[in-house]
Amino acid sequence: MSKAIRMTRTGGPEVMEYVDVDVGAPGPGEATVRHEAIGVNFIDVYFRTGLYPQPLPAGLGMEGAGVVEAVGEGVTEVKPGDRVVYAGRPNGAYAQVRNMPSAQLVVLPDKIDFETGAAMMLQGLTVQYLFHRTVALKAGDTVLFHAAAGGVGLIACQWAKVLGVNLIGTVGSEEKAALAIEHGAAHVINYNKENFAERVREITGGKGVSVVYDSIGKDTFFGSLDSLAPLGMMVSFGNASGPVPPFSLGELQSRGSLFITRPTLMSYAAQRQDLEDMAKSLFGVVSSGEVKINVKQRYNLADVAQAHIDLESRKTTGSSILIP
């Protein structure tokens, strides 16, 4: 038996129950993973509340690090004893032990510890595709990145500096502003004190930025469009404040023929070779020390409700993990 988090209904943090589950043997194409650490991400909140629907009852969590205990028929990607990490569906990472499709697992280099591995995959792979594939950034580009002191944001600040990209970050406090600057942001805007779109225009001499990376959603969407230079790209990759409401395509035309995309990691990592290439890129910058993963909050698996409360109240910085 394994302890795991299960939910039979959607709602607040209280719907997550700490229960015993029978994991069973891995099926064809599966591997049994005993977790050493588990990632906590805002997408988990979306599934918990029902913003992102899934059949119930269900597990939660899309990111983990641990050791392979057994493999099912036909598995070639990993073997028992391998240190592995993953980020992706099916949900169910909030568990001591689980069976996972082996095609989602990546062998973790020995020089990266389990806590770092669990904290970096979903957020780090997100930054990897955002910066290298959604838009292939180059030295000298200027971009706006919302929530720059969050888990994804702190990785983005560092990776932008590695690439020679000028990252303007938004944050909600002076403490978070200092954190973003410390991690490589070229400029930081406290959106509780300044209009971020107006400040972006000041910083860029009226030009605007070439790309906006927006994980906030409803509250920042139109300000993000107003921050873009003509022909700029709006990358809406999250909904922390709620989903973006319907809008007219004329909003893009009137601001200078803007582009917009709504990407997900699952689409970019759907092919095994793409996943391996993305992971190799992430492992490289983390192993070299160019990008440091900041595990700022640790919770016991049984205390996952508090982790969600802290995440939703924006009390967290960097990455949060569960210890099984």
Tab-separated table of C-alpha atoms in Angstrom:
chain	number	residue	atom	x	y	z
A	1	MET	CA	0.000	0.000	0.000
A	2	SER	CA	1.039	3.598	-0.622
A	3	LYS	CA	-0.166	6.894	0.776
A	4	ALA	CA	-1.546	9.224	-1.867
A	5	ILE	CA	-3.740	12.278	-2.325
A	6	ARG	CA	-7.127	11.622	-3.924
A	7	MET	CA	-10.146	13.806	-4.622
A	8	THR	CA	-13.727	12.761	-5.283
A	9	ARG	CA	-14.993	16.288	-5.981
A	10	THR	CA	-13.567	19.609	-7.069
A	11	GLY	CA	-13.290	22.650	-4.835
A	12	GLY	CA	-10.989	24.136	-2.214
A	13	PRO	CA	-7.901	22.597	-0.633
A	14	GLU	CA	-10.135	20.540	1.664
A	15	VAL	CA	-11.181	18.222	-1.189
A	16	MET	CA	-7.715	16.633	-1.202
A	17	GLU	CA	-7.736	13.474	0.938
A	18	TYR	CA	-4.679	11.613	2.268
A	19	VAL	CA	-5.532	7.958	1.764
A	20	ASP	CA	-4.102	4.453	1.311
A	21	VAL	CA	-3.976	3.143	-2.263
A	22	ASP	CA	-3.025	-0.193	-3.755
A	23	VAL	CA	-0.501	0.602	-6.479
A	24	GLY	CA	-0.240	-2.864	-8.036
A	25	ALA	CA	2.295	-4.106	-10.556
A	26	PRO	CA	3.226	-1.901	-13.521
A	27	GLY	CA	1.333	-2.680	-16.704
A	28	PRO	CA	2.737	-2.790	-20.231
A	29	GLY	CA	4.638	0.414	-20.957
A	30	GLU	CA	4.623	1.447	-17.290
A	31	ALA	CA	7.219	1.796	-14.548
A	32	THR	CA	6.703	1.841	-10.783
A	33	VAL	CA	8.347	4.919	-9.261
A	34	ARG	CA	8.947	5.450	-5.548
A	35	HIS	CA	9.029	9.211	-5.100
A	36	GLU	CA	11.739	11.007	-3.178
A	37	ALA	CA	10.208	14.440	-3.869
A	38	ILE	CA	7.115	15.777	-5.641
A	39	GLY	CA	6.613	19.109	-7.379
A	40	VAL	CA	3.734	21.486	-6.585
A	41	ASN	CA	2.559	23.740	-9.414
A	42	PHE	CA	-0.299	26.136	-10.113
A	43	ILE	CA	-1.694	23.791	-12.737
A	44	ASP	CA	-2.479	21.415	-9.839
A	45	VAL	CA	-4.807	24.100	-8.469
A	46	TYR	CA	-6.587	24.308	-11.823
A	47	PHE	CA	-7.326	20.579	-11.713
A	48	ARG	CA	-8.347	20.721	-8.046
A	49	THR	CA	-10.855	23.519	-8.625
A	50	GLY	CA	-12.218	22.011	-11.831
A	51	LEU	CA	-11.002	24.812	-14.120
A	52	TYR	CA	-9.221	21.995	-15.949
A	53	PRO	CA	-11.684	19.061	-15.848
A	54	GLN	CA	-10.705	15.435	-15.302
A	55	PRO	CA	-12.696	12.291	-14.479
A	56	LEU	CA	-13.314	11.775	-10.748
A	57	PRO	CA	-12.183	10.278	-8.424
A	58	ALA	CA	-8.680	11.367	-9.333
A	59	GLY	CA	-5.177	12.082	-8.164
A	60	LEU	CA	-3.287	15.346	-8.459
A	61	GLY	CA	0.240	16.362	-9.313
A	62	MET	CA	2.201	16.283	-12.554
A	63	GLU	CA	5.834	16.285	-11.426
A	64	GLY	CA	8.035	13.985	-9.416
A	65	ALA	CA	11.488	12.535	-8.840
A	66	GLY	CA	12.346	9.103	-7.512
A	67	VAL	CA	13.674	5.631	-8.188
A	68	VAL	CA	12.270	3.015	-10.558
A	69	GLU	CA	11.292	-0.099	-8.580
A	70	ALA	CA	9.856	-2.223	-11.392
A	71	VAL	CA	8.975	-2.027	-15.072
A	72	GLY	CA	6.209	-3.576	-17.130
A	73	GLU	CA	6.300	-5.393	-20.429
A	74	GLY	CA	7.895	-3.560	-23.339
A	75	VAL	CA	9.593	-0.825	-21.312
A	76	THR	CA	12.876	0.317	-22.851
A	77	GLU	CA	13.282	3.892	-21.604
A	78	VAL	CA	14.208	3.050	-17.970
A	79	LYS	CA	15.169	0.087	-15.776
A	80	PRO	CA	14.852	-0.772	-12.063
A	81	GLY	CA	17.250	1.300	-9.971
A	82	ASP	CA	17.268	4.296	-12.326
A	83	ARG	CA	16.935	7.758	-10.806
A	84	VAL	CA	14.147	9.408	-12.806
A	85	VAL	CA	12.142	12.595	-13.119
A	86	TYR	CA	9.025	13.519	-15.054
A	87	ALA	CA	6.552	16.297	-15.717
A	88	GLY	CA	3.238	15.555	-17.351
A	89	ARG	CA	-0.018	13.705	-17.252
A	90	PRO	CA	-1.619	11.499	-16.087
A	91	ASN	CA	-2.137	13.291	-12.781
A	92	GLY	CA	-1.181	11.396	-9.663
A	93	ALA	CA	2.271	12.567	-8.555
A	94	TYR	CA	0.972	13.375	-5.061
A	95	ALA	CA	1.807	9.859	-3.860
A	96	GLN	CA	4.573	7.866	-2.215
A	97	VAL	CA	4.570	5.319	-5.044
A	98	ARG	CA	2.857	5.302	-8.422
A	99	ASN	CA	2.844	3.605	-11.806
A	100	MET	CA	3.793	5.993	-14.575
A	101	PRO	CA	3.973	5.653	-18.389
A	102	SER	CA	7.663	4.982	-18.970
A	103	ALA	CA	7.735	7.203	-22.064
A	104	GLN	CA	7.257	10.202	-19.739
A	105	LEU	CA	10.255	9.346	-17.555
A	106	VAL	CA	13.729	10.818	-18.035
A	107	VAL	CA	16.852	9.542	-16.282
A	108	LEU	CA	18.114	12.167	-13.812
A	109	PRO	CA	21.871	12.921	-13.938
A	110	ASP	CA	23.698	11.914	-10.752
A	111	LYS	CA	24.873	15.464	-10.056
A	112	ILE	CA	21.263	16.724	-9.729
A	113	ASP	CA	19.548	15.777	-6.445
A	114	PHE	CA	15.965	14.561	-6.155
A	115	GLU	CA	14.564	17.757	-4.624
A	116	THR	CA	16.009	19.832	-7.446
A	117	GLY	CA	14.749	17.299	-9.978
A	118	ALA	CA	11.207	17.379	-8.610
A	119	ALA	CA	11.191	21.169	-8.475
A	120	MET	CA	12.601	21.856	-11.919
A	121	MET	CA	10.925	19.658	-14.498
A	122	LEU	CA	7.526	21.255	-15.097
A	123	GLN	CA	8.788	24.794	-14.587
A	124	GLY	CA	12.167	24.309	-16.253
A	125	LEU	CA	10.819	22.517	-19.308
A	126	THR	CA	8.213	25.274	-19.589
A	127	VAL	CA	10.911	27.949	-19.754
A	128	GLN	CA	12.887	25.784	-22.179
A	129	TYR	CA	10.112	25.628	-24.760
A	130	LEU	CA	8.986	29.217	-24.161
A	131	PHE	CA	12.476	30.597	-24.833
A	132	HIS	CA	13.730	28.144	-27.456
A	133	ARG	CA	10.685	27.016	-29.419
A	134	THR	CA	7.566	29.174	-28.903
A	135	VAL	CA	9.822	32.107	-29.733
A	136	ALA	CA	13.514	31.429	-30.375
A	137	LEU	CA	14.964	34.260	-28.325
A	138	LYS	CA	18.322	35.781	-29.205
A	139	ALA	CA	20.781	38.058	-27.465
A	140	GLY	CA	19.514	41.613	-27.296
A	141	ASP	CA	15.797	40.766	-27.316
A	142	THR	CA	13.654	42.507	-24.698
A	143	VAL	CA	10.734	40.586	-23.210
A	144	LEU	CA	8.176	40.990	-20.427
A	145	PHE	CA	7.722	38.094	-18.006
A	146	HIS	CA	4.927	38.188	-15.436
A	147	ALA	CA	5.284	36.628	-11.962
A	148	ALA	CA	9.048	36.908	-12.226
A	149	ALA	CA	9.660	35.793	-8.616
A	150	GLY	CA	7.636	32.594	-8.907
A	151	GLY	CA	9.046	29.168	-9.682
A	152	VAL	CA	8.859	29.575	-13.457
A	153	GLY	CA	9.823	33.228	-13.213
A	154	LEU	CA	13.084	32.751	-11.312
A	155	ILE	CA	14.189	30.110	-13.804
A	156	ALA	CA	13.212	32.466	-16.637
A	157	CYS	CA	15.204	35.361	-15.139
A	158	GLN	CA	18.349	33.224	-14.994
A	159	TRP	CA	17.912	31.591	-18.399
A	160	ALA	CA	17.249	34.967	-20.037
A	161	LYS	CA	20.550	36.236	-18.642
A	162	VAL	CA	22.333	33.162	-20.037
A	163	LEU	CA	20.882	33.966	-23.474
A	164	GLY	CA	21.697	37.681	-23.280
A	165	VAL	CA	17.994	38.579	-23.253
A	166	ASN	CA	16.751	41.680	-21.409
A	167	LEU	CA	13.938	40.415	-19.203
A	168	ILE	CA	11.510	42.871	-17.642
A	169	GLY	CA	9.723	41.121	-14.795
A	170	THR	CA	6.558	41.967	-12.912
A	171	VAL	CA	6.143	41.190	-9.211
A	172	GLY	CA	3.797	42.046	-6.353
A	173	SER	CA	6.198	43.236	-3.649
A	174	GLU	CA	9.570	44.863	-3.096
A	175	GLU	CA	10.884	41.607	-1.610
A	176	LYS	CA	9.960	39.760	-4.800
A	177	ALA	CA	11.438	42.565	-6.905
A	178	ALA	CA	14.801	42.138	-5.182
A	179	LEU	CA	14.615	38.379	-5.728
A	180	ALA	CA	13.972	38.769	-9.464
A	181	ILE	CA	16.832	41.239	-9.869
A	182	GLU	CA	19.132	38.913	-7.921
A	183	HIS	CA	18.308	36.130	-10.391
A	184	GLY	CA	19.024	38.125	-13.523
A	185	ALA	CA	16.033	40.305	-14.432
A	186	ALA	CA	17.163	43.465	-16.211
A	187	HIS	CA	14.231	45.506	-14.852
A	188	VAL	CA	11.443	44.770	-12.384
A	189	ILE	CA	8.016	46.393	-12.103
A	190	ASN	CA	5.926	46.188	-8.925
A	191	TYR	CA	2.431	46.047	-10.388
A	192	ASN	CA	0.937	47.118	-7.050
A	193	LYS	CA	2.748	50.447	-7.338
A	194	GLU	CA	2.988	51.068	-11.087
A	195	ASN	CA	1.007	50.519	-14.270
A	196	PHE	CA	3.167	47.839	-15.814
A	197	ALA	CA	2.232	48.610	-19.438
A	198	GLU	CA	3.129	52.280	-19.026
A	199	ARG	CA	6.375	51.369	-17.260
A	200	VAL	CA	7.315	48.942	-20.057
A	201	ARG	CA	6.927	51.766	-22.580
A	202	GLU	CA	9.191	53.964	-20.446
A	203	ILE	CA	11.862	51.282	-20.145
A	204	THR	CA	11.807	50.541	-23.886
A	205	GLY	CA	11.721	54.165	-25.028
A	206	GLY	CA	8.153	53.793	-26.248
A	207	LYS	CA	8.840	50.766	-28.454
A	208	GLY	CA	7.363	47.976	-26.349
A	209	VAL	CA	8.714	44.446	-26.048
A	210	SER	CA	8.948	41.747	-28.686
A	211	VAL	CA	7.377	39.046	-26.489
A	212	VAL	CA	5.163	38.954	-23.394
A	213	TYR	CA	5.040	35.765	-21.319
A	214	ASP	CA	1.821	35.898	-19.302
A	215	SER	CA	0.831	33.194	-16.800
A	216	ILE	CA	-1.554	35.470	-14.881
A	217	GLY	CA	-4.422	35.575	-17.381
A	218	LYS	CA	-7.505	37.712	-16.882
A	219	ASP	CA	-5.987	40.504	-14.753
A	220	THR	CA	-2.995	41.207	-16.994
A	221	PHE	CA	-4.118	40.229	-20.480
A	222	PHE	CA	-4.912	43.609	-22.026
A	223	GLY	CA	-2.017	45.320	-20.255
A	224	SER	CA	0.194	42.648	-21.755
A	225	LEU	CA	-1.112	43.421	-25.246
A	226	ASP	CA	-0.445	47.110	-24.575
A	227	SER	CA	3.172	46.262	-23.699
A	228	LEU	CA	3.963	44.714	-27.076
A	229	ALA	CA	5.745	46.320	-30.006
A	230	PRO	CA	4.038	45.989	-33.406
A	231	LEU	CA	4.280	42.405	-34.713
A	232	GLY	CA	5.020	41.261	-31.150
A	233	MET	CA	4.067	37.869	-29.738
A	234	MET	CA	1.670	37.420	-26.805
A	235	VAL	CA	2.351	34.079	-25.074
A	236	SER	CA	-0.504	33.294	-22.692
A	237	PHE	CA	0.590	30.177	-20.801
A	238	GLY	CA	-1.398	30.309	-17.549
A	239	ASN	CA	-4.489	31.613	-15.748
A	240	ALA	CA	-3.479	32.391	-12.147
A	241	SER	CA	-6.065	35.198	-11.909
A	242	GLY	CA	-8.675	33.372	-13.972
A	243	PRO	CA	-9.117	32.527	-17.655
A	244	VAL	CA	-8.825	35.237	-20.289
A	245	PRO	CA	-12.345	36.336	-21.317
A	246	PRO	CA	-13.448	36.249	-24.961
A	247	PHE	CA	-12.023	39.139	-26.965
A	248	SER	CA	-12.165	40.496	-30.503
A	249	LEU	CA	-9.298	39.741	-32.888
A	250	GLY	CA	-9.449	43.450	-33.617
A	251	GLU	CA	-7.586	43.946	-30.323
A	252	LEU	CA	-4.549	42.398	-32.005
A	253	GLN	CA	-4.950	44.355	-35.239
A	254	SER	CA	-5.339	47.731	-33.538
A	255	ARG	CA	-2.114	47.298	-31.567
A	256	GLY	CA	0.066	46.591	-34.581
A	257	SER	CA	-0.747	43.169	-36.057
A	258	LEU	CA	0.145	41.215	-32.928
A	259	PHE	CA	0.528	37.443	-32.696
A	260	ILE	CA	-0.888	35.321	-29.883
A	261	THR	CA	-0.440	31.712	-28.777
A	262	ARG	CA	-1.717	29.582	-25.902
A	263	PRO	CA	0.911	26.814	-25.534
A	264	THR	CA	1.174	23.869	-23.144
A	265	LEU	CA	4.152	21.749	-22.170
A	266	MET	CA	2.218	18.609	-23.056
A	267	SER	CA	2.055	19.647	-26.722
A	268	TYR	CA	5.732	20.546	-26.927
A	269	ALA	CA	6.891	17.368	-25.167
A	270	ALA	CA	4.458	14.954	-26.827
A	271	GLN	CA	7.164	13.283	-28.907
A	272	ARG	CA	9.801	11.272	-27.012
A	273	GLN	CA	12.723	12.823	-28.907
A	274	ASP	CA	11.459	16.335	-28.170
A	275	LEU	CA	11.129	15.483	-24.457
A	276	GLU	CA	14.668	14.101	-24.345
A	277	ASP	CA	16.091	17.127	-26.183
A	278	MET	CA	14.273	19.554	-23.899
A	279	ALA	CA	15.396	17.690	-20.775
A	280	LYS	CA	18.997	17.626	-22.011
A	281	SER	CA	18.876	21.383	-22.501
A	282	LEU	CA	17.448	21.902	-18.987
A	283	PHE	CA	19.878	19.465	-17.345
A	284	GLY	CA	22.735	21.299	-19.050
A	285	VAL	CA	22.026	24.764	-17.640
A	286	VAL	CA	21.213	23.362	-14.183
A	287	SER	CA	24.293	21.112	-14.031
A	288	SER	CA	26.525	23.996	-15.109
A	289	GLY	CA	25.151	26.237	-12.351
A	290	GLU	CA	23.961	28.837	-14.858
A	291	VAL	CA	20.388	28.220	-13.701
A	292	LYS	CA	19.824	27.433	-10.022
A	293	ILE	CA	16.556	25.857	-8.896
A	294	ASN	CA	15.242	27.595	-5.800
A	295	VAL	CA	13.310	25.199	-3.557
A	296	LYS	CA	11.827	27.747	-1.175
A	297	GLN	CA	8.965	25.743	0.368
A	298	ARG	CA	8.862	22.122	1.551
A	299	TYR	CA	5.749	20.373	2.880
A	300	ASN	CA	4.964	16.848	3.982
A	301	LEU	CA	2.665	15.049	1.550
A	302	ALA	CA	-0.051	14.956	4.228
A	303	ASP	CA	0.109	18.785	4.438
A	304	VAL	CA	-0.594	19.395	0.759
A	305	ALA	CA	-3.638	21.559	1.581
A	306	GLN	CA	-1.355	24.155	3.180
A	307	ALA	CA	0.882	24.069	0.118
A	308	HIS	CA	-2.102	24.950	-2.079
A	309	ILE	CA	-3.275	27.675	0.322
A	310	ASP	CA	0.157	29.303	0.261
A	311	LEU	CA	0.419	28.996	-3.518
A	312	GLU	CA	-3.000	30.538	-4.189
A	313	SER	CA	-2.399	33.406	-1.758
A	314	ARG	CA	0.847	34.208	-3.598
A	315	LYS	CA	2.861	33.753	-0.414
A	316	THR	CA	5.384	31.517	-2.152
A	317	THR	CA	8.528	32.352	-4.081
A	318	GLY	CA	10.602	29.994	-6.161
A	319	SER	CA	9.553	26.329	-6.173
A	320	SER	CA	7.508	24.269	-3.718
A	321	ILE	CA	7.844	20.524	-3.173
A	322	LEU	CA	6.157	17.756	-1.204
A	323	ILE	CA	8.190	15.204	0.748
A	324	PRO	CA	6.462	11.803	0.658
